[in-house]
Coordinates of N, CA and C in Angstrom, one line a residue:
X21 N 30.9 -6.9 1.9 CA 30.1 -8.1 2.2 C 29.0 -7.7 3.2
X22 N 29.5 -7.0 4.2 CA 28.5 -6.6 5.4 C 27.3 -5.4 4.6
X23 N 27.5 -4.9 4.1 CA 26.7 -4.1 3.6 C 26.0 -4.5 2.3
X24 N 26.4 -5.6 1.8 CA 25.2 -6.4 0.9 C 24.6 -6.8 1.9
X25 N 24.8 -7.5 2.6 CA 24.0 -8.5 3.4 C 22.9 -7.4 4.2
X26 N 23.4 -6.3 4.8 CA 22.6 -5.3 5.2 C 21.2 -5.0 4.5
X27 N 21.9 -4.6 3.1 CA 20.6 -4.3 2.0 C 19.7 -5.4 1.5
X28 N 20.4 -6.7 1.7 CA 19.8 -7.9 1.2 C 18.6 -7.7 2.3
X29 N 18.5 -7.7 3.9 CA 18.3 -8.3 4.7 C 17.2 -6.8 5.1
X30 N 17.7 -5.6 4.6 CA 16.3 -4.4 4.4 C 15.5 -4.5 3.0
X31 N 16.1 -5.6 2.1 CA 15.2 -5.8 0.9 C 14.2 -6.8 1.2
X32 N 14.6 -7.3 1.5 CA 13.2 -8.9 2.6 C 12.4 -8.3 3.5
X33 N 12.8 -7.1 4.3 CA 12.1 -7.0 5.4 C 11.1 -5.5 4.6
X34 N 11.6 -4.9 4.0 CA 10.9 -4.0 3.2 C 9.4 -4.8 2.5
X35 N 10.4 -6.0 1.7 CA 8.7 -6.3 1.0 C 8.0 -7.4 1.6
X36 N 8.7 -7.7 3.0 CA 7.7 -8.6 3.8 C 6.5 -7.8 4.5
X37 N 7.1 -6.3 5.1 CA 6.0 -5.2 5.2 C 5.3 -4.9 4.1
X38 N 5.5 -5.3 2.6 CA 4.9 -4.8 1.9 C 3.5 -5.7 1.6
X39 N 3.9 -7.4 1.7 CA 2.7 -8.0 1.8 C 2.0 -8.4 2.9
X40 N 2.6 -8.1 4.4 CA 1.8 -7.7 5.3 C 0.5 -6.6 5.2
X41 N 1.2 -5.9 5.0 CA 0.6 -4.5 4.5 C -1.0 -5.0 3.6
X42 N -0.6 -5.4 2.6 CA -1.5 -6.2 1.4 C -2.6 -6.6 2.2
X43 N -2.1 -7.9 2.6 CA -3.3 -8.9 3.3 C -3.8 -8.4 4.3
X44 N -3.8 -7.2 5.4 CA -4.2 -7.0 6.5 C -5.1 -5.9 5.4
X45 N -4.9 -4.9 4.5 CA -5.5 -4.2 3.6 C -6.7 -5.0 3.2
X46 N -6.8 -5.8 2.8 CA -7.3 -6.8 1.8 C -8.7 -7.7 2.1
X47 N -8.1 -7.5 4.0 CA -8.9 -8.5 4.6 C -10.2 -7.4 5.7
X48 N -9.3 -5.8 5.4 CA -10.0 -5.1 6.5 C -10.9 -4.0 5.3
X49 N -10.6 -4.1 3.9 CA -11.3 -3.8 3.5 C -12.8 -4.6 3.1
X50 N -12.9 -5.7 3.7 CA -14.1 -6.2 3.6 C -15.1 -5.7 4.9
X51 N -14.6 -5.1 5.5 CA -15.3 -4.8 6.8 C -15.8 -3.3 7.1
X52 N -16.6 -3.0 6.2 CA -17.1 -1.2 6.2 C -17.8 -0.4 8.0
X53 N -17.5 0.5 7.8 CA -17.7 1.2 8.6 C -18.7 2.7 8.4
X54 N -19.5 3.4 9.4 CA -19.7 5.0 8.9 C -19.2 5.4 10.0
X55 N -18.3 6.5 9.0 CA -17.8 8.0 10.3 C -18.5 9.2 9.3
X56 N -19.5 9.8 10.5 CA -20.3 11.3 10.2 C -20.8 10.9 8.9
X57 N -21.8 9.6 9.4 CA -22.5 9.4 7.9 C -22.0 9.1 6.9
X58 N -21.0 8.8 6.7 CA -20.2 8.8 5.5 C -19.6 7.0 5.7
X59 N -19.9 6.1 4.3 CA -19.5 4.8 4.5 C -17.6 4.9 3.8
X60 N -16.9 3.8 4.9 CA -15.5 3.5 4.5 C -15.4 2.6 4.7
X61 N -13.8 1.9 4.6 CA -13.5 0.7 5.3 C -12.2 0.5 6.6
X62 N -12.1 0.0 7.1 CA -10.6 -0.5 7.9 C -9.6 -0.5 7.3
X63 N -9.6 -0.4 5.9 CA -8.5 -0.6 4.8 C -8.0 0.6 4.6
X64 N -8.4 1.6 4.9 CA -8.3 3.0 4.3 C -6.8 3.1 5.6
X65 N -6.9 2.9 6.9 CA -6.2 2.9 7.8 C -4.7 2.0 7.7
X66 N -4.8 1.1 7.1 CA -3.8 0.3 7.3 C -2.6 0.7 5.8
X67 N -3.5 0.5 4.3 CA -2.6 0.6 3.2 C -1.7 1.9 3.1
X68 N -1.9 3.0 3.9 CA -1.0 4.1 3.5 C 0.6 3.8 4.4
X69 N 0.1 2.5 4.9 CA 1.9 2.4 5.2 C 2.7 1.9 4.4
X70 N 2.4 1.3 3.1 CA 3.1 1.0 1.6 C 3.8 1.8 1.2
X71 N 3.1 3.0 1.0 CA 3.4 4.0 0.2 C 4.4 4.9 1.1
X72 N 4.3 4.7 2.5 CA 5.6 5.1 3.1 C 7.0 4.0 3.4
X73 N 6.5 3.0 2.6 CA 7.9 2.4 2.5 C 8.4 2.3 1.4
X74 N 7.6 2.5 0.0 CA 8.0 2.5 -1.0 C 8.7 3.5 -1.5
X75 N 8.4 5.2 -0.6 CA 9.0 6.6 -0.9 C 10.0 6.4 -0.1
X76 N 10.1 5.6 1.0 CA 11.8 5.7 1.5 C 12.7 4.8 0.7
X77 N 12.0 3.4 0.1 CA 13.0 3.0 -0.8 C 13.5 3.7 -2.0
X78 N 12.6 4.2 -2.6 CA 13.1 5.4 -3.3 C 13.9 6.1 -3.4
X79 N 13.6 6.5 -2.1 CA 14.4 7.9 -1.5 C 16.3 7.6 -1.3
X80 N 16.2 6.4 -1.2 CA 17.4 5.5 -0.7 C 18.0 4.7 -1.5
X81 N 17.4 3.9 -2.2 CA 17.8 2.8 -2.7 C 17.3 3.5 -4.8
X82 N 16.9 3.5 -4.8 CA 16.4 4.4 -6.2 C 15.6 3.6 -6.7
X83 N 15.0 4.1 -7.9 CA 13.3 2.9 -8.2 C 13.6 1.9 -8.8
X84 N 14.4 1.6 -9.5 CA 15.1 0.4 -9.9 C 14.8 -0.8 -8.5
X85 N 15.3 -0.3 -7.5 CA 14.9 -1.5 -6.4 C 13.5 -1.4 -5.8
X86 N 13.0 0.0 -5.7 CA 11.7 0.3 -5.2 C 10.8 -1.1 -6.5
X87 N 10.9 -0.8 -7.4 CA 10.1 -1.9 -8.3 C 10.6 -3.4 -8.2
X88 N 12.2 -3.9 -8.3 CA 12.0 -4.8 -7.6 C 11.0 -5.4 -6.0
X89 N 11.0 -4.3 -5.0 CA 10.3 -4.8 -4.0 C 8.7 -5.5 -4.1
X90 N 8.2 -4.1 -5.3 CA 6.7 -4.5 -5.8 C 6.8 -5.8 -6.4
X91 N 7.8 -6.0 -7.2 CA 7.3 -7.6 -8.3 C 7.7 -8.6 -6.9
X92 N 8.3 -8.6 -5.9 CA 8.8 -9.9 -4.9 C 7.4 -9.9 -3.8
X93 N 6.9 -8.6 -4.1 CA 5.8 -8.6 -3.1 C 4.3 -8.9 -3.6
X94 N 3.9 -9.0 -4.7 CA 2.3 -9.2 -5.4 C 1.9 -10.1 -5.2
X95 N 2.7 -10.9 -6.1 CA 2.7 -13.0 -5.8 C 2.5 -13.1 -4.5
X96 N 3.0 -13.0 -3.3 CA 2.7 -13.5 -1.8 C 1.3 -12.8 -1.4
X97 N 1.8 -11.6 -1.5 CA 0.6 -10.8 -0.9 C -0.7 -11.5 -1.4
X98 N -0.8 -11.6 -2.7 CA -1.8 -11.9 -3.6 C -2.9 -13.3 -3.0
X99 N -1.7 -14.3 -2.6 CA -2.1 -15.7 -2.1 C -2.0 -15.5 -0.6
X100 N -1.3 -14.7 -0.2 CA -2.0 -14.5 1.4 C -3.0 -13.7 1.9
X101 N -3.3 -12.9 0.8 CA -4.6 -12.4 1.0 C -6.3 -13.0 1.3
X102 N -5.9 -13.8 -0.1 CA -6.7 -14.8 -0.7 C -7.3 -15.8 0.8
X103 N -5.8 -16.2 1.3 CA -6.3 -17.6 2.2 C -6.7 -17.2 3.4
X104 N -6.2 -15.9 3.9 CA -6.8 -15.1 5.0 C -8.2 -14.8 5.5
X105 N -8.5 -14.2 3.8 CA -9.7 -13.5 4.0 C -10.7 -14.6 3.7
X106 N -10.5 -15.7 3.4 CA -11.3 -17.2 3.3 C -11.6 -17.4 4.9
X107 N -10.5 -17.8 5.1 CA -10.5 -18.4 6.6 C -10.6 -17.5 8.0
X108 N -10.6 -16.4 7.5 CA -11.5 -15.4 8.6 C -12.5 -14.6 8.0
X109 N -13.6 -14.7 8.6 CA -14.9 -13.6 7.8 C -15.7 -13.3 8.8
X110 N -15.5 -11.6 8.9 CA -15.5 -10.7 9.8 C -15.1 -11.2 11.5
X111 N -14.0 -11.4 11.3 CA -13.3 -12.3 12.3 C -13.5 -13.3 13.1
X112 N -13.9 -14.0 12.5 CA -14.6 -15.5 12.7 C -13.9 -16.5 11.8
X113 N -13.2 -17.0 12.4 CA -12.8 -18.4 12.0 C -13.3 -19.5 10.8
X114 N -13.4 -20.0 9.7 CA -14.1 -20.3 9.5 C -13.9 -21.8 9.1
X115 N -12.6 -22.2 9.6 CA -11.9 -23.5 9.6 C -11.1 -23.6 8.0
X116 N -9.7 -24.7 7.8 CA -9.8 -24.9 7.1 C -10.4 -25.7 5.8
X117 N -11.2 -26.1 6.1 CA -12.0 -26.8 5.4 C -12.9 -25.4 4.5
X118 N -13.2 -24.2 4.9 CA -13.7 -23.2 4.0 C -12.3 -23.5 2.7
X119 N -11.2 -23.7 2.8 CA -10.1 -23.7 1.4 C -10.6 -24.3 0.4
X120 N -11.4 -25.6 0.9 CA -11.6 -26.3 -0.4 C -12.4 -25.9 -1.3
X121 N -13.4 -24.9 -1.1 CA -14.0 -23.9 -1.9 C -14.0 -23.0 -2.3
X122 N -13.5 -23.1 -3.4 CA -13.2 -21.5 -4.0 C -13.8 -20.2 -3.5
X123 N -13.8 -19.4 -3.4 CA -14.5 -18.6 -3.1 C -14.2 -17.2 -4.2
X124 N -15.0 -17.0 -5.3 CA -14.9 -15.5 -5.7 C -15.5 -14.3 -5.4
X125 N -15.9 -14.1 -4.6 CA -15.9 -12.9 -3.7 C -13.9 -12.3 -3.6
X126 N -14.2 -13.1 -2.9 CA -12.5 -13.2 -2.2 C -11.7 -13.1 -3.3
X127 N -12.2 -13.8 -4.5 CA -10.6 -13.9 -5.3 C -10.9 -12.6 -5.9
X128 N -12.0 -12.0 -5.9 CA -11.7 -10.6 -7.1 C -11.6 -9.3 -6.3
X129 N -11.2 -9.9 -5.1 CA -10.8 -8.7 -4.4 C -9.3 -8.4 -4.4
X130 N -9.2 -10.1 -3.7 CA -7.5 -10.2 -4.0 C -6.8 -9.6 -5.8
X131 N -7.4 -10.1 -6.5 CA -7.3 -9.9 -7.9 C -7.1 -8.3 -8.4
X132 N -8.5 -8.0 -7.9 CA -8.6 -6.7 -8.0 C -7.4 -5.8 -7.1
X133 N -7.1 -6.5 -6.1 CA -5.7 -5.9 -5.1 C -4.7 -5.8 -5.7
X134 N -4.4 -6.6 -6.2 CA -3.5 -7.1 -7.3 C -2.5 -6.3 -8.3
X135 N -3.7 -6.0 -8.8 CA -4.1 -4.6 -10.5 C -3.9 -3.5 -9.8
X136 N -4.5 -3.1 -8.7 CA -4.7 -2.0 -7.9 C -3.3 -1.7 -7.0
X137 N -2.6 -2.6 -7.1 CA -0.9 -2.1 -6.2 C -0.4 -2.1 -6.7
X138 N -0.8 -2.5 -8.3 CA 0.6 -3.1 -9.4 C 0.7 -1.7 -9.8
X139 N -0.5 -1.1 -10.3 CA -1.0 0.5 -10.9 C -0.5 1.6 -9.8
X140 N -0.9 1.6 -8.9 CA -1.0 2.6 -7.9 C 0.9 2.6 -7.3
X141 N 1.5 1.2 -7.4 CA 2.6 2.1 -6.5 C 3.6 2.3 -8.1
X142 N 3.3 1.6 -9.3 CA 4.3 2.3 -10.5 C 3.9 3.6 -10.3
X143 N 2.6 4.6 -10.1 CA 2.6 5.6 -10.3 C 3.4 6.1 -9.0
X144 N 3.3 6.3 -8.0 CA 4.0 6.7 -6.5 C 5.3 6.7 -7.0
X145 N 6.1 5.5 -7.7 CA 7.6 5.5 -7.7 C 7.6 6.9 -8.9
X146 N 7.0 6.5 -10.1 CA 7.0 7.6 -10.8 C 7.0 9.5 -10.3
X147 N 6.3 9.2 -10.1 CA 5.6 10.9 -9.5 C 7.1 11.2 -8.6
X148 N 7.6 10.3 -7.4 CA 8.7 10.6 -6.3 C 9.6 10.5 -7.0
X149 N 10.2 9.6 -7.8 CA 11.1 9.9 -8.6 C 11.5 11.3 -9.5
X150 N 10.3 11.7 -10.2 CA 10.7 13.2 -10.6 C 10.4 13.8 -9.8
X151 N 10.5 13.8 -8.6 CA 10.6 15.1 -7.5 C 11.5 15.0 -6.3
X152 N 11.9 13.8 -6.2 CA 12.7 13.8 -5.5 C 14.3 14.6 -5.4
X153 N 14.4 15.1 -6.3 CA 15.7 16.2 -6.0 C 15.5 17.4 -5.6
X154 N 13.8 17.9 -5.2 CA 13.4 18.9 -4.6 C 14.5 19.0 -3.2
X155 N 14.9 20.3 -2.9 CA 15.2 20.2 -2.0 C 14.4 20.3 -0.8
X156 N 13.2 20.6 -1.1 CA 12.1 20.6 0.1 C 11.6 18.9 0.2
X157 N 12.4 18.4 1.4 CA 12.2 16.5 1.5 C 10.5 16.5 1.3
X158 N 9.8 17.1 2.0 CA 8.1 16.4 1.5 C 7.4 16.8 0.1
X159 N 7.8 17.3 -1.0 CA 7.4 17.4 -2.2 C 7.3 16.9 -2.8
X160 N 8.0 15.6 -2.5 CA 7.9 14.3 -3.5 C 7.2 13.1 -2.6
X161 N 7.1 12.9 -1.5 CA 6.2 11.7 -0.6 C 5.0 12.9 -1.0
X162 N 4.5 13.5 -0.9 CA 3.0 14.4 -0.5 C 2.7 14.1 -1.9
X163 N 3.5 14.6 -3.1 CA 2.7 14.8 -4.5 C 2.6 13.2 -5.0
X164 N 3.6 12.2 -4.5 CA 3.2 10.9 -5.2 C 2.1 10.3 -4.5
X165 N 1.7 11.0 -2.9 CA 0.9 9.7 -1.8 C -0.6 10.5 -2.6
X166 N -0.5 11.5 -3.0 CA -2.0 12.2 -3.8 C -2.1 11.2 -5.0
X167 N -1.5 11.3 -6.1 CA -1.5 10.4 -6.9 C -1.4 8.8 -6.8
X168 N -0.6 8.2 -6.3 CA -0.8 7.1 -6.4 C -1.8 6.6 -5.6
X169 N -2.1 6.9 -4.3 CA -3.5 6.9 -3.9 C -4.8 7.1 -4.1
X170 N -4.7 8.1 -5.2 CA -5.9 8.1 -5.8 C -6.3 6.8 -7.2
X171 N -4.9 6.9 -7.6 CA -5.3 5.9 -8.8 C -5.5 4.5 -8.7
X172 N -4.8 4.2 -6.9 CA -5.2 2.7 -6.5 C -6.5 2.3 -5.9
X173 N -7.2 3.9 -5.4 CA -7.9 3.4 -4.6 C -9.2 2.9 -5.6
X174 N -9.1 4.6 -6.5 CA -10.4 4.1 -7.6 C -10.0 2.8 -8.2
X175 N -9.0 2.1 -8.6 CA -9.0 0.9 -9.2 C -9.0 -0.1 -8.8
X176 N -8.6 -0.2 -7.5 CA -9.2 -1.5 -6.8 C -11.0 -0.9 -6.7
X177 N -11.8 -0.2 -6.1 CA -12.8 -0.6 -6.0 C -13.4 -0.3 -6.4
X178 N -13.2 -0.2 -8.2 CA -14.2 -0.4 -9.3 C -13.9 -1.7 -9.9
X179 N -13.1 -2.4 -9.2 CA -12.4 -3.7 -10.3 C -13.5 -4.4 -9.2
X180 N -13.4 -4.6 -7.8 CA -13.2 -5.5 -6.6 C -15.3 -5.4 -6.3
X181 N -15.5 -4.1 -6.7 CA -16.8 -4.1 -6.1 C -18.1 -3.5 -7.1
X182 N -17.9 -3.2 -8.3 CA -18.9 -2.8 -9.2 C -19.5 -3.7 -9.6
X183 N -20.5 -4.0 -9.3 CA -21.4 -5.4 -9.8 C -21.7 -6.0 -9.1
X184 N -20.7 -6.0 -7.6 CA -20.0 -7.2 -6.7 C -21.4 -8.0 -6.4
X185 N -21.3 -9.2 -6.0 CA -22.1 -10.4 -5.6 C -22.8 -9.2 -3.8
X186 N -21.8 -8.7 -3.2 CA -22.3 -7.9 -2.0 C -23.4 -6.9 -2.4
X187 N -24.4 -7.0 -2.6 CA -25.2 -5.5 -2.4 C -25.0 -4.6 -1.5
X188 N -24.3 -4.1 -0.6 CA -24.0 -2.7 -0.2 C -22.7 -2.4 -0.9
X189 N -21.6 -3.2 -0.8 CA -20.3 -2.6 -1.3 C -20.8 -2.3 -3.3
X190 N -22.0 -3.4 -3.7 CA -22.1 -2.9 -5.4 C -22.8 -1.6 -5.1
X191 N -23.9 -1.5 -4.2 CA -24.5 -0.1 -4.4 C -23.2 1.1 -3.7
X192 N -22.7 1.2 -2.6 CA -21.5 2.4 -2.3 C -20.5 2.6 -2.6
X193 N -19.7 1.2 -3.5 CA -18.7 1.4 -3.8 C -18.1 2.8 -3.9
X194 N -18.8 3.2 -5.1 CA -18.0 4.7 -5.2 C -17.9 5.6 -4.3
X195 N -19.0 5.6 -3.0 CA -18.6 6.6 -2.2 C -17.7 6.4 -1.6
X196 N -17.8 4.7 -1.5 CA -16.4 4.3 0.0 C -15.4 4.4 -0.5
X197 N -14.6 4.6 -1.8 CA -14.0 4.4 -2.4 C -13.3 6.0 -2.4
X198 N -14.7 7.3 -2.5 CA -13.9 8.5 -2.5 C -13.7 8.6 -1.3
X199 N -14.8 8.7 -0.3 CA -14.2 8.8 1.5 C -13.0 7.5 1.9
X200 N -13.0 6.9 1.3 CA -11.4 5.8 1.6 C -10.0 6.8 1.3
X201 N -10.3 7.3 0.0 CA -9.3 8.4 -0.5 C -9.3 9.5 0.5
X202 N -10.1 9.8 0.9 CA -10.0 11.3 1.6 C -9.3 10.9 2.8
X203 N -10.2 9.4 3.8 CA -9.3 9.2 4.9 C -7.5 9.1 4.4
X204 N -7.7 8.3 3.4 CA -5.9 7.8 3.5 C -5.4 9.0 3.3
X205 N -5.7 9.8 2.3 CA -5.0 11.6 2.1 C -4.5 12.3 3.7
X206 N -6.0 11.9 4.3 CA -5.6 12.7 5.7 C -4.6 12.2 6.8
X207 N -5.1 10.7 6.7 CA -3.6 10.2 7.6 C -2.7 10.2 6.9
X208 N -2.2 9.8 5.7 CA -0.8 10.7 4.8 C -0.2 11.5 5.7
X209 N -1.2 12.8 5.6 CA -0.4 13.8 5.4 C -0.2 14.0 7.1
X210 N -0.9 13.5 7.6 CA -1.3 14.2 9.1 C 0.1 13.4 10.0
X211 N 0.2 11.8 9.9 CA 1.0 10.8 10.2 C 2.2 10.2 9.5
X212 N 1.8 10.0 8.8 CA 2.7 9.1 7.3 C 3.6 10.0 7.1
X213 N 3.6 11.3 6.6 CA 4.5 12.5 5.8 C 5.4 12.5 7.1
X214 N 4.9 13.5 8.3 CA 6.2 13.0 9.0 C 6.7 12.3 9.5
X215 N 6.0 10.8 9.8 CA 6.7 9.7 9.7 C 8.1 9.0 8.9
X216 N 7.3 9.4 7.8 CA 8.5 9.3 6.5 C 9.9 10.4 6.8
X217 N 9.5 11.7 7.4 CA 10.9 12.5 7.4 C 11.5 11.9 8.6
X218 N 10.9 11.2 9.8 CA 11.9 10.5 10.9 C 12.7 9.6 10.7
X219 N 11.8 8.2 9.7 CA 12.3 7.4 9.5 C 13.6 7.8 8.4
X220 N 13.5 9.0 7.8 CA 14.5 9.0 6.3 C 15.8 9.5 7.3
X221 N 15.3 10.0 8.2 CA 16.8 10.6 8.8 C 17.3 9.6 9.7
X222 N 16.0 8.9 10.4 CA 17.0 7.8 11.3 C 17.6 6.4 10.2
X223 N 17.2 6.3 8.9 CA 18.4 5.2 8.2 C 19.6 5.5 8.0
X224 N 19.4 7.2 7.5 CA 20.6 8.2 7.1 C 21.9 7.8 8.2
X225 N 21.3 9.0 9.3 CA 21.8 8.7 10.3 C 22.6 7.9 11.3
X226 N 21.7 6.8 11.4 CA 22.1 5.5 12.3 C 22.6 4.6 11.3
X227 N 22.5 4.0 10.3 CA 22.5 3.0 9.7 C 23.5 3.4 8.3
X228 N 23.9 4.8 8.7 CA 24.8 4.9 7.7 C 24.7 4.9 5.8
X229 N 23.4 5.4 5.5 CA 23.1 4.5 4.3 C 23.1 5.9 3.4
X230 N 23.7 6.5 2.2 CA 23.2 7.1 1.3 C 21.9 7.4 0.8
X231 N 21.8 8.6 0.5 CA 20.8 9.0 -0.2 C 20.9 9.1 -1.8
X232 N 20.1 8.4 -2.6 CA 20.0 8.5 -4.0 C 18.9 9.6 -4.1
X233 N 19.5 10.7 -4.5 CA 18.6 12.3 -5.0 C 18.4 12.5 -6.3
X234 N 19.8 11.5 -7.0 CA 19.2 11.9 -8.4 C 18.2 10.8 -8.9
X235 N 17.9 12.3 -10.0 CA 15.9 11.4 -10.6 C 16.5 10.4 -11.9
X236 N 15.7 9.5 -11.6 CA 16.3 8.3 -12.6 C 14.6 8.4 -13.3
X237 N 15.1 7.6 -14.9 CA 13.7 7.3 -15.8 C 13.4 6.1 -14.9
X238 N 12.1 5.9 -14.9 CA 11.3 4.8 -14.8 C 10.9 4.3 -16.0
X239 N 10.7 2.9 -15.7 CA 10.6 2.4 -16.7 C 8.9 2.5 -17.3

């Protein structure tokens, strides 16, 4: 009983990081930046901590639950994205009274967010799943955060911004979109990767929890 309740209570708090994660993504990708000439967003910084909770659920719990966390987490994320990035623009308040107007900007971002996590982390559970019985622990976080990162980032910001009503994010999308990838790749690998081996050993560890090594099909 103590140990459902355990997993119950790291399954809530898993995909409550997960749509935290989302809406702070969602809301800081509207806000571009240049480093050394080069345009990105605030988004590039925040989303690669998904993909380090999704490789330890993985790592732990096996994809069967890693994809339950995704389907508990889109729906919220989706609508808290949405009402956040309404009622603050570029951190300014904008009262609730901005709700009663739709706003599509906002929604095909969220939208586009959406498509773009639903895609990008089935590929991550995929990729980690057949590698996770490597016995070298970073072979399987490093080859899924390459891949599923790449295939979220291009598809959120060709869904979110090609055409977009914004003229700079419609004319740079694609650069921000490859320099967004290069930053997230870099903090991956530079923070994230060994992040992920601290945290896999302090659940082990402290919390007593099994490791699931063998590779399961995805669905």
């Amino acid at each position: 009983m103590l140990t459902s309740t355990r997993n119950l209570n790291i399954l809530f708090l898993l995909s409550l990081f997960h749509v935290i994660t989302i809406t702070a993504s969602n809301y800081l990708v509207q806000i571009p930046f240049q480093f050394l000439g080069m345009h990105t967003t605030w988004g590039a910084f925040t989303f690669p901590f998904i993909f380090l909770a999704t490789d330890l659920t993985v790592r732990i719990y096996g994809s069967e639950q890693a994809r339950r966390i995704i389907f508990l987490s889109m729906f919220p994320g989706l609508l808290i994205s949405y009402v956040v990035s309404v009622l603050f623009v570029e951190g300014s308040f904008m009262g609730l009274g901005s709700l009663a107007e739709f706003n599509v900007f906002v929604a095909r971002i969220a939208v586009a967010s959406f498509a773009a996590y639903l895609i990008g982390q089935v590929m991550d559970i995929t990729v980690f799943n057949r590698l996770r019985q490597n016995a070298v622990w970073w072979v399987a976080p490093a080859c899924s955060t390459v891949a599923g990162n790449f295939i979220d980032t291009l598809s959120f910001f060709s869904l979110a911004f090609a055409g977009s009503a914004d003229p700079f994010m419609a004319e740079h999308w694609m650069e921000i979109a490859l320099v967004d990838y290069g930053y997230k790749l870099a903090i991956s690998m530079l923070f994230f990767l060994p992040m992920y081996g601290l945290l896999l050993n302090f659940l082990v560890n402290k919390l007593k929890m099994p490791i699931n090594m063998s590779a399961q099909q995805t669905a």
